[in-house]
Amino acid sequence: MELDRDTENIEAEATREADAVSDSRALYELKMKFLGRMGKVTALLKGMREVAAELRPAFGKRVNELREALENMFAAREEVLKRKEMEAKLAEEKIDVTMHGKRRAAGTLHPVTRVKNRLIDIFAGMGFEVYEGPEIESEYYNFTALNTPADHPARDMQDTFYLTEEFLLRTQTSAGQIRVMEKKKPPIKVLSPGRVFRSDDDATHSPMFHQMEGLVVDKGITLCDLQGMLDEFAHVMFSETSKTRLRPSYFPFTEPSVEVDVSCAACGGKGCSLCKGTGWIEVLGAGMVNRRVLQNCGIDPDEYSGFAFGMGIERIAMLKYGINNIKLLTENDVRFLGQFKD
Ligand code: DAH
């Protein structure tokens, strides 16, 4: 029968050509060539009209068998090609999981933050709590209550940024002492870190800098307690062998007042350019809280005494890390900032 020959030929042709194509796209086009609307198998069916009526069922059956055979053949071939394509894709996209990754630069804490955290650690270990006061202060808290009335010459030394007659950017974290003592009765042991502002600008002064204030008020507190705590601070912050020394000084809110020096960690106290040959470096101001300051806060100075100290955090960071210009701390140069990892 002619039809048998035709279908066999078509099947053989389709199989041969399907074996020859090498990707699933070309296979699809080939499939359309045989089974699509204009395809060869469809054309066969269209020719059914010319077939004698009694032969049509056999003809139809035969063409349907051919269609089924081709569909199966194409499906099988497609599976083979798809698998090959997937393998090729996997091979091409293969990643070596043992390769080094791209390292992301991890940030480091700013030296001022480092020193501040370290200071809080040191004093928290001695039982201090942290209190942070406001940066905009009234002149009462910043000066008057700290025994520095409006006509006091010590006000001039602080190059204050006034916002109004009454309000200013705090020049010292000492203002926080008053706020604490107004609210809390002794025993008091607080640490008050924060930004302070002064109209001052050179290699070691910046209009904004950070201070750390300490205040202890209780019965029987003496200057020896202050020195003992500061010794501990110097050992942890600078070196095990650091020593401290108190020199007489003046602050309106303390009596007596002292400047505290720490033996120079760079030369071990022998004298070098950092300590200007003296073997000592001034690190903070301190003293016994002035009776008047206690009275201003409703604390009886005959019953209680206290000491206070205040230090510049930038200054401590500069000494600790050997930084010679305070501006480096605010320039945000990551080459500089990335060096502090201790
Ligand atoms: N507030 C002082 C300043 O900024 C530092 C200071 C000195 C704070 C003596 C104190 C203190 O608490 O007792 O220069």
XYZ file of C-alpha atoms and ligand atoms in Angstrom:
356
model
C 0.000 0.000 0.000
C 1.246 3.378 -0.988
C 0.219 4.930 2.335
C 2.307 2.439 4.287
C 5.314 3.402 2.283
C 4.630 7.092 2.803
C 4.230 6.774 6.550
C 7.319 4.585 6.836
C 9.286 7.110 4.839
C 8.026 9.993 6.926
C 8.822 8.176 10.167
C 12.301 7.249 8.964
C 12.964 10.777 7.733
C 11.723 12.356 10.953
C 13.798 9.991 13.101
C 16.924 10.568 11.046
C 16.559 14.314 11.133
C 15.691 14.318 14.824
C 18.880 12.358 15.539
C 20.836 14.944 13.592
C 19.643 18.071 15.434
C 21.668 19.074 18.415
C 19.478 21.462 20.382
C 15.912 21.517 21.604
C 15.007 24.629 19.631
C 15.924 23.025 16.307
C 14.085 19.890 17.445
C 10.946 21.945 18.021
C 11.140 23.402 14.530
C 11.602 19.916 13.130
C 8.604 18.680 15.062
C 6.517 21.467 13.539
C 7.759 20.401 10.112
C 6.060 17.021 10.657
C 3.326 17.556 13.201
C 2.566 21.281 12.944
C -0.435 22.773 11.168
C 1.426 22.852 7.863
C 3.410 19.696 8.667
C 3.777 16.545 6.638
C 1.588 14.368 8.837
C -1.153 16.967 8.834
C -0.871 17.121 5.061
C -1.445 13.373 4.944
C -4.654 13.763 6.935
C -5.756 16.529 4.646
C -5.348 14.128 1.725
C -7.916 11.823 3.316
C -10.672 13.492 1.309
C -9.262 11.898 -1.842
C -9.176 8.415 -0.311
C -12.032 6.084 -1.130
C -14.658 6.016 1.604
C -14.141 2.353 2.551
C -10.386 2.843 2.961
C -10.687 5.956 5.128
C -10.888 4.262 8.565
C -7.710 2.243 7.891
C -6.066 5.339 6.467
C -7.021 7.439 9.469
C -5.815 4.763 11.855
C -2.496 4.479 10.085
C -1.895 8.246 10.096
C -2.825 8.465 13.769
C -0.359 5.680 14.540
C 2.284 7.626 12.658
C 1.440 10.788 14.600
C 1.692 8.917 17.873
C 4.959 7.266 16.906
C 6.439 10.632 15.936
C 5.194 12.336 19.084
C 6.858 9.648 21.193
C 10.030 9.815 19.161
C 10.190 13.625 19.482
C 9.457 13.471 23.212
C 12.237 10.944 23.772
C 14.662 12.935 21.692
C 13.689 16.135 23.467
C 14.405 14.563 26.799
C 17.890 13.557 25.667
C 18.645 17.016 24.293
C 17.246 18.828 27.353
C 19.382 16.679 29.632
C 22.481 17.444 27.575
C 21.675 21.125 27.611
C 21.214 21.073 31.385
C 24.521 19.269 31.819
C 26.277 21.798 29.616
C 24.698 24.650 31.557
C 25.678 23.157 34.894
C 29.224 22.627 33.676
C 29.414 26.187 32.455
C 27.943 27.701 35.593
C 29.874 25.508 37.936
C 31.250 27.392 40.933
C 34.224 26.442 42.961
C 33.000 26.597 46.515
C 36.539 26.288 47.795
C 37.546 29.575 46.153
C 38.236 32.543 48.439
C 35.240 34.830 48.830
C 35.390 38.572 48.441
C 36.191 39.960 51.830
C 33.990 42.798 52.995
C 35.873 45.434 54.912
C 34.555 45.329 58.470
C 34.263 48.685 60.172
C 36.088 49.473 63.376
C 34.977 51.539 66.313
C 36.095 55.162 66.320
C 38.980 55.746 68.743
C 36.842 58.178 70.748
C 34.099 55.543 71.048
C 36.696 52.963 72.006
C 38.142 55.097 74.764
C 34.665 56.087 75.966
C 33.577 52.433 76.137
C 36.786 51.494 77.908
C 36.306 54.286 80.454
C 32.738 53.166 81.096
C 33.992 49.586 81.555
C 36.645 50.656 84.017
C 34.332 52.774 86.150
C 31.281 50.533 85.817
C 33.529 47.866 87.336
C 33.866 50.134 90.384
C 30.098 50.525 90.660
C 29.480 53.715 88.678
C 26.216 54.223 86.789
C 26.019 56.181 83.531
C 23.978 59.367 83.266
C 23.856 61.400 80.057
C 22.696 64.991 80.411
C 21.414 67.344 77.690
C 23.790 69.056 75.246
C 21.774 72.268 75.343
C 21.992 73.482 78.905
C 20.850 76.461 80.860
C 23.551 78.697 82.247
C 22.288 77.707 85.696
C 23.343 74.052 85.324
C 26.462 74.771 83.305
C 27.759 77.555 85.564
C 25.704 79.034 88.389
C 24.910 75.824 90.243
C 28.552 74.834 89.786
C 29.521 77.833 91.895
C 30.416 79.926 88.862
C 28.079 82.949 89.039
C 27.582 85.343 86.137
C 30.370 87.686 87.228
C 32.882 84.916 87.893
C 36.073 85.198 85.815
C 36.188 81.406 85.312
C 33.209 81.705 82.949
C 35.427 83.499 80.458
C 37.839 80.582 80.268
C 35.269 78.328 78.683
C 34.609 80.222 75.398
C 30.926 79.444 75.559
C 28.586 79.219 72.611
C 25.500 81.003 73.882
C 22.182 80.245 72.183
C 20.212 82.821 74.175
C 20.934 84.675 77.401
C 19.739 81.678 79.331
C 20.680 78.708 77.145
C 24.021 77.564 75.811
C 25.796 74.522 74.362
C 27.208 72.919 77.479
C 30.897 73.606 77.923
C 31.436 70.793 80.403
C 29.755 67.551 81.407
C 30.030 68.853 84.972
C 26.544 70.295 84.362
C 25.297 66.702 84.642
C 26.546 66.528 88.260
C 23.920 69.040 89.313
C 21.124 67.249 87.484
C 22.111 63.984 89.181
C 22.445 65.460 92.674
C 19.112 67.273 92.383
C 17.325 64.000 91.733
C 19.317 61.459 93.669
C 20.490 61.488 97.234
C 23.807 59.941 98.310
C 25.333 57.469 97.927
C 25.978 58.676 94.387
C 28.441 57.191 91.934
C 27.839 58.386 88.392
C 29.749 58.661 85.196
C 28.582 61.169 82.661
C 29.991 60.937 79.134
C 29.021 63.339 76.379
C 29.748 66.052 73.851
C 30.749 69.495 74.973
C 31.281 72.685 72.970
C 33.700 75.569 73.154
C 34.718 78.275 70.738
C 38.249 76.969 70.551
C 40.132 75.569 67.579
C 43.740 74.434 67.102
C 45.777 71.204 66.846
C 44.718 70.035 70.299
C 41.350 71.824 70.658
C 38.167 71.393 68.695
C 34.880 73.329 69.017
C 33.159 70.036 69.774
C 34.786 67.355 71.878
C 33.849 64.722 74.424
C 34.235 64.650 78.149
C 33.791 61.993 80.770
C 32.670 63.245 84.120
C 32.760 61.274 87.335
C 31.011 62.073 90.596
C 31.050 60.253 93.924
C 29.143 61.554 96.931
C 28.774 59.660 100.164
C 29.724 59.828 103.815
C 33.451 60.062 104.455
C 34.688 60.403 100.887
C 38.228 61.807 100.677
C 40.807 62.767 98.095
C 42.489 59.390 98.714
C 39.425 57.640 97.290
C 39.789 59.786 94.201
C 43.449 58.943 93.768
C 42.832 55.233 94.308
C 40.215 55.142 91.576
C 42.352 57.181 89.230
C 45.305 54.841 89.779
C 43.120 51.960 88.697
C 41.963 53.979 85.676
C 45.583 54.748 84.663
C 46.639 51.108 84.996
C 43.882 49.838 82.743
C 43.876 52.701 80.259
C 47.620 53.254 79.856
C 49.908 50.726 81.491
C 50.245 48.495 84.544
C 53.167 50.608 85.676
C 51.447 53.995 85.237
C 51.427 56.266 88.245
C 49.265 59.275 88.997
C 50.108 62.523 90.718
C 47.865 65.303 91.975
C 48.833 68.943 91.603
C 46.989 71.847 93.199
C 44.674 73.667 90.837
C 41.500 75.681 90.815
C 37.932 74.978 89.709
C 35.001 76.910 91.182
C 33.037 73.723 91.835
C 35.738 71.840 93.776
C 37.722 72.650 96.891
C 40.477 71.631 96.994
C 40.941 71.266 93.239
C 43.625 69.254 91.521
C 45.062 68.571 88.112
C 45.859 64.924 87.688
C 48.956 63.821 85.824
C 49.735 60.309 84.664
C 53.329 59.170 84.255
C 54.263 59.291 80.573
C 53.646 55.878 79.027
C 55.887 56.714 76.054
C 59.084 57.110 78.101
C 58.046 55.455 81.360
C 58.518 58.741 83.212
C 62.096 59.461 82.122
C 61.132 62.461 80.013
C 60.557 62.664 76.269
C 59.089 64.973 73.641
C 55.527 63.779 74.361
C 55.710 64.766 78.028
C 57.968 67.745 77.222
C 60.751 66.272 79.312
C 58.727 66.226 82.543
C 57.872 62.517 82.662
C 54.237 63.457 83.421
C 51.181 64.147 81.303
C 48.174 66.089 82.482
C 45.030 64.078 81.870
C 42.192 65.520 83.898
C 40.819 67.989 86.390
C 39.299 66.898 89.677
C 38.696 67.802 93.273
C 36.490 67.525 96.302
C 32.989 68.759 95.470
C 32.677 72.319 96.775
C 30.369 72.610 99.798
C 28.358 75.229 97.967
C 27.682 72.881 95.071
C 26.366 70.245 97.460
C 24.206 72.885 99.146
C 22.865 74.062 95.772
C 21.570 70.540 95.286
C 20.080 70.151 98.740
C 22.823 67.870 100.074
C 24.171 68.643 103.532
C 27.943 69.180 103.229
C 28.444 68.481 106.927
C 27.067 65.019 106.440
C 28.322 64.174 102.988
C 31.414 64.807 100.936
C 32.337 63.876 97.433
C 34.877 64.066 94.689
C 34.430 64.794 91.014
C 36.640 64.561 87.988
C 36.360 65.468 84.340
C 38.526 64.409 81.449
C 38.617 65.030 77.708
C 38.057 61.768 75.864
C 39.866 62.993 72.748
C 42.842 63.899 74.903
C 42.974 60.415 76.412
C 42.622 58.865 72.935
C 45.420 61.078 71.577
C 47.736 60.101 74.433
C 46.854 56.438 74.259
C 47.245 56.101 70.499
C 49.910 58.750 69.882
C 47.668 60.987 67.754
C 49.178 64.439 67.335
C 46.276 66.375 65.810
C 42.734 66.362 67.163
C 41.397 67.122 63.653
C 42.274 63.571 62.557
C 39.472 62.401 64.826
C 36.792 64.258 62.874
C 38.105 64.011 59.297
C 36.643 60.507 58.828
C 39.589 59.223 56.827
C 39.136 55.444 56.940
C 42.881 54.904 56.489
C 43.327 56.654 59.814
C 40.275 55.221 61.559
C 40.989 51.632 60.440
C 44.172 51.535 62.525
C 42.473 51.247 65.903
C 41.676 47.636 66.528
C 42.952 46.808 69.972
N 34.736 70.659 83.932
C 36.170 70.855 83.966
C 36.606 71.322 82.597
O 35.893 71.181 81.655
C 36.861 69.556 84.310
C 36.617 69.177 85.710
C 37.464 69.615 86.727
C 35.525 68.426 86.058
C 37.263 69.308 88.020
C 35.324 68.077 87.379
C 36.186 68.528 88.344
O 34.296 67.335 87.778
O 35.973 68.196 89.641
O 37.682 71.846 82.501
